[in-house]
Tab-separated table of C-alpha atoms in Angstrom:
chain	number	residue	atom	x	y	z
A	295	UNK	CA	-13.480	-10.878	36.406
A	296	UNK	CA	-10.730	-8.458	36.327
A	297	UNK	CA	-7.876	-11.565	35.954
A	298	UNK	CA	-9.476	-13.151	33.256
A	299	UNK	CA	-9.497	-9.831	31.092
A	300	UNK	CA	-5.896	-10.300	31.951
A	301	UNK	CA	-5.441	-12.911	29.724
A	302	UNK	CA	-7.455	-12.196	27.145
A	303	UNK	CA	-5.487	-11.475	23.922
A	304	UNK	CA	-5.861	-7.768	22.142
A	305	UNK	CA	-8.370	-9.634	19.607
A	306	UNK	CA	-10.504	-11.174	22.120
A	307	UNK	CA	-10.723	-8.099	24.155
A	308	UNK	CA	-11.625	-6.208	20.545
A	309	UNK	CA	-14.198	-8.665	19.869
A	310	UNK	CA	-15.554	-8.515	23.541
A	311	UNK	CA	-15.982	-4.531	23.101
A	312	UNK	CA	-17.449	-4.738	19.928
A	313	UNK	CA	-20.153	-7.393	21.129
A	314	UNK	CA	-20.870	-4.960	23.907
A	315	UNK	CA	-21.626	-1.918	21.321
A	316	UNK	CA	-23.535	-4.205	19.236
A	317	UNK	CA	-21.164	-3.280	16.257
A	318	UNK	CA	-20.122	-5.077	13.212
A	319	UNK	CA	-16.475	-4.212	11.866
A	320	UNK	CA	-15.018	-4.432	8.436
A	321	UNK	CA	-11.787	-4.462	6.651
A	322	UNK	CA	-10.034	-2.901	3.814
A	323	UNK	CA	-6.269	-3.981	3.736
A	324	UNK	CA	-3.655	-2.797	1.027
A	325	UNK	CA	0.141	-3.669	3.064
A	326	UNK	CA	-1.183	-5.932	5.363
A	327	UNK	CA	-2.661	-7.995	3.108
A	328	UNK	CA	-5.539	-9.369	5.067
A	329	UNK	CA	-3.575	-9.911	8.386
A	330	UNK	CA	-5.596	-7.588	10.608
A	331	UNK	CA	-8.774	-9.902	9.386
A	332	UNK	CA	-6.531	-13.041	10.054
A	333	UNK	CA	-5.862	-12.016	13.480
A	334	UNK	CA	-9.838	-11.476	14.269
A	335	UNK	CA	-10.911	-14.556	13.074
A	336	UNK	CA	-8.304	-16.674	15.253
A	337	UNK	CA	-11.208	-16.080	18.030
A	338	UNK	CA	-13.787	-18.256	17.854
A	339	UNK	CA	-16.345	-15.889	18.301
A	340	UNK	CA	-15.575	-13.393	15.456
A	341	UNK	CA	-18.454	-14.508	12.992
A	342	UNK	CA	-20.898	-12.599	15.750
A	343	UNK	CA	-19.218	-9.138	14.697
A	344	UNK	CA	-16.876	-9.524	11.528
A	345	UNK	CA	-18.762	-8.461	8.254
A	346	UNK	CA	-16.047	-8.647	5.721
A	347	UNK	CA	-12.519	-7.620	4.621
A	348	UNK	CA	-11.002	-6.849	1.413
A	349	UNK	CA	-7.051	-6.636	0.261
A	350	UNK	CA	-6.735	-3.641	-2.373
A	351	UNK	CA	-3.490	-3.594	-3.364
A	352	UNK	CA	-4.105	-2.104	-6.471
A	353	UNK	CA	-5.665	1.406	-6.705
A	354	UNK	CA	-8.345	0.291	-8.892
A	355	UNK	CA	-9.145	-1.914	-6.263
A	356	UNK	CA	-9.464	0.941	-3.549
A	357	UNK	CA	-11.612	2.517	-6.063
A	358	UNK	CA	-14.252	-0.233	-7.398
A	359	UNK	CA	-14.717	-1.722	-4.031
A	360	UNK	CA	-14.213	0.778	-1.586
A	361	UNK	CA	-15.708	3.978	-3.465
A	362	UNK	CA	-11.917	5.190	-2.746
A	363	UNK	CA	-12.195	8.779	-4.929
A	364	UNK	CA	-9.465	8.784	-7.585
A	365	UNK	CA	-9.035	12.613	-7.258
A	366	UNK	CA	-7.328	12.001	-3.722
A	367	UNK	CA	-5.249	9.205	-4.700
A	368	UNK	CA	-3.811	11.589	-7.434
A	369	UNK	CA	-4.134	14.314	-4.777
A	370	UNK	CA	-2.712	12.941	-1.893
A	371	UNK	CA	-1.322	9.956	-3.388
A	372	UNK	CA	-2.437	6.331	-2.246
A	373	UNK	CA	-0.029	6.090	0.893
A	374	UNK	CA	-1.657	9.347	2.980
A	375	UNK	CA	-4.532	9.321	6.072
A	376	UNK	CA	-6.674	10.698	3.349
A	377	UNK	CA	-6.800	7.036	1.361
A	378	UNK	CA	-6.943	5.678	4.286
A	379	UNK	CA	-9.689	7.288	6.150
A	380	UNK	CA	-11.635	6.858	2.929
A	381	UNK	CA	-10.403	2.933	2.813
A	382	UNK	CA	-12.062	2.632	6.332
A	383	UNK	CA	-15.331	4.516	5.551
A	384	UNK	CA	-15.793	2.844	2.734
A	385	UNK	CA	-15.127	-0.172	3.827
A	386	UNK	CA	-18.125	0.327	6.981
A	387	UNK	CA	-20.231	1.711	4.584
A	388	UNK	CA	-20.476	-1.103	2.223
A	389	UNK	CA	-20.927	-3.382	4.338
A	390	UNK	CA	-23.607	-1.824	6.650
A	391	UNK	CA	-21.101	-1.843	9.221
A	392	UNK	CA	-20.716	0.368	12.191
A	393	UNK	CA	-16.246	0.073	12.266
A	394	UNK	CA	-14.184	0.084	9.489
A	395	UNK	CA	-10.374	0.579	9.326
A	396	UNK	CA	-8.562	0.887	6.348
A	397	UNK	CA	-4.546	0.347	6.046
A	398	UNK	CA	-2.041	1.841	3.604
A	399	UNK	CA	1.016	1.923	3.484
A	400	UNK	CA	5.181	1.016	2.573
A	401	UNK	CA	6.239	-2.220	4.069
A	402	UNK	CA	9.152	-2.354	1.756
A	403	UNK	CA	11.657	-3.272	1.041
A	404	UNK	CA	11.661	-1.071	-1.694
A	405	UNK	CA	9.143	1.224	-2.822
A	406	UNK	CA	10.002	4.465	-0.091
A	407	UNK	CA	10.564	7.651	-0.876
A	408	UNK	CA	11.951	11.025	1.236
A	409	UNK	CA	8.393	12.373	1.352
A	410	UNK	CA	7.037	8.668	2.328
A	411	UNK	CA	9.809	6.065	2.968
A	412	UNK	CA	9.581	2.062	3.902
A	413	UNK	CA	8.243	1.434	6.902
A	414	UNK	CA	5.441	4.529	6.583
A	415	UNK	CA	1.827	3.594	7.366
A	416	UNK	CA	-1.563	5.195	7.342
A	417	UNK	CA	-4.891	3.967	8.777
A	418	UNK	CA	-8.110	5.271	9.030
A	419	UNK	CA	-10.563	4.546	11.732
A	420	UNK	CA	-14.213	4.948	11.350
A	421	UNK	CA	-16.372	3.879	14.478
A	422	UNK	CA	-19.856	4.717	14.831
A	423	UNK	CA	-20.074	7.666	12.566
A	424	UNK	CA	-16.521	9.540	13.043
A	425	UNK	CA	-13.226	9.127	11.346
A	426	UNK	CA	-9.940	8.650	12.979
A	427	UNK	CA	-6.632	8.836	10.695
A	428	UNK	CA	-3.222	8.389	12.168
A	429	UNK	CA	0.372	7.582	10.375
A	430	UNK	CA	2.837	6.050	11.709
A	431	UNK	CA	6.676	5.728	11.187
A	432	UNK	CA	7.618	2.034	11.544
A	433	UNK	CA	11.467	2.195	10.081
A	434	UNK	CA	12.749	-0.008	7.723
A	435	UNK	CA	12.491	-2.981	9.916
A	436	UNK	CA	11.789	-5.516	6.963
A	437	UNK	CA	8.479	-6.008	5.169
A	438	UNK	CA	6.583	-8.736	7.545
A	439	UNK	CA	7.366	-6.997	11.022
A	440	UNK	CA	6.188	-3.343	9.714
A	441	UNK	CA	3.064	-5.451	8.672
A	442	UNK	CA	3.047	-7.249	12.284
A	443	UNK	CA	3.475	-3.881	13.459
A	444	UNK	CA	0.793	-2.110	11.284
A	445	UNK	CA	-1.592	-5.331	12.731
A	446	UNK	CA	-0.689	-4.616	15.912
A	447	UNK	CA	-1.487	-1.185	15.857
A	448	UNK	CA	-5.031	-1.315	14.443
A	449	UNK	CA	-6.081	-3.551	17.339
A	450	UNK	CA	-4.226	-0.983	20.132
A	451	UNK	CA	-6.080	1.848	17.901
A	452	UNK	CA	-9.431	-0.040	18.096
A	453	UNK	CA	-9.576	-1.154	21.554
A	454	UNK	CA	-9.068	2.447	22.629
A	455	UNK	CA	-11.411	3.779	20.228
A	456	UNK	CA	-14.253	1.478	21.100
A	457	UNK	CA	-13.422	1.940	24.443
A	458	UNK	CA	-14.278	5.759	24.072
A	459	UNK	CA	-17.294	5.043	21.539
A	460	UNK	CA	-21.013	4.587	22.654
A	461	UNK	CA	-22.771	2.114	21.407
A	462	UNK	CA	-26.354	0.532	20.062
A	463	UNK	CA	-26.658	-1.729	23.373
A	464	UNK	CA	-29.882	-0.684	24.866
């Protein structure tokens, strides 16, 4: 048993762990641009957990379909863990789900700042109740591999974080 988790990719493992808690997850994707939902549905059985995902680029967007609140976009601005966090909640919420993870973020190659350059990434976790926001510092390492890397991320984040959760199996 052990060797064949071994090969599993990071996706199938994800899945795996959220079959076990009996969890649904749902996206809400602004730099990524729907590659952390691409990546789950390249295993075959990712209809059994994935509810939905949704690119908002736009800030409207984060606000009409994820009930982002436009006082912390103009508070925090719309690349902090605050959008985030609310991107992922948001995104659980409306679709009944028990995960949600919401991305934001500066893939570049323009568009940085000294308070927030390229490369600058936030994501929010919810998972069974409780938030989770992290940012990371990719670099300027060209727009597709700080999305790759963004990707990447959410399923390390998400494997751990189920890992730790509990679960409605029973």
């Amino acid at each position: 048993m052990e060797k064949e988790t071994e090969h599993k990719t990071i996706e199938e493992r994800v899945v795996a762990l959220l079959q076990e808690k009996k969890f649904r997850i749902s996206f809400a994707e602004s730099c990524t641009g729907g590659l952390c939902c691409a990546r789950l549905v390249n295993v075959p059985s990712a209809s059994t957990v994935f509810d939905a995902g949704v690119v908002t680029y736009a800030n409207e967007a984060k606000i009409r379909y994820l009930g982002v609140k436009p006082k912390t976009i103009e508070t925090y601005g719309v690349v902090s863990e605050s959008v985030a966090g609310e991107m992922a909640e948001g995104a659980a919420k409306m679709q009944n789900a028990q995960v949600g993870v919401g991305v934001s973020g500066i893939a570049g190659p323009d568009g940085g700042s000294k308070e927030k350059p390229v490369g600058m990434v936030c994501f929010g976790f919810y998972v069974d109740g409780t938030l989770v926001t992290e940012t990371k510092q990719f670099g300027s390492i060209g727009r597709n591999r700080v999305r790759e890397a963004s990707a990447e991320f959410v399923f390390e984040t998400l494997e751990r974080l189920l890992q730790e959760a509990g679960g409605c199996a029973g």
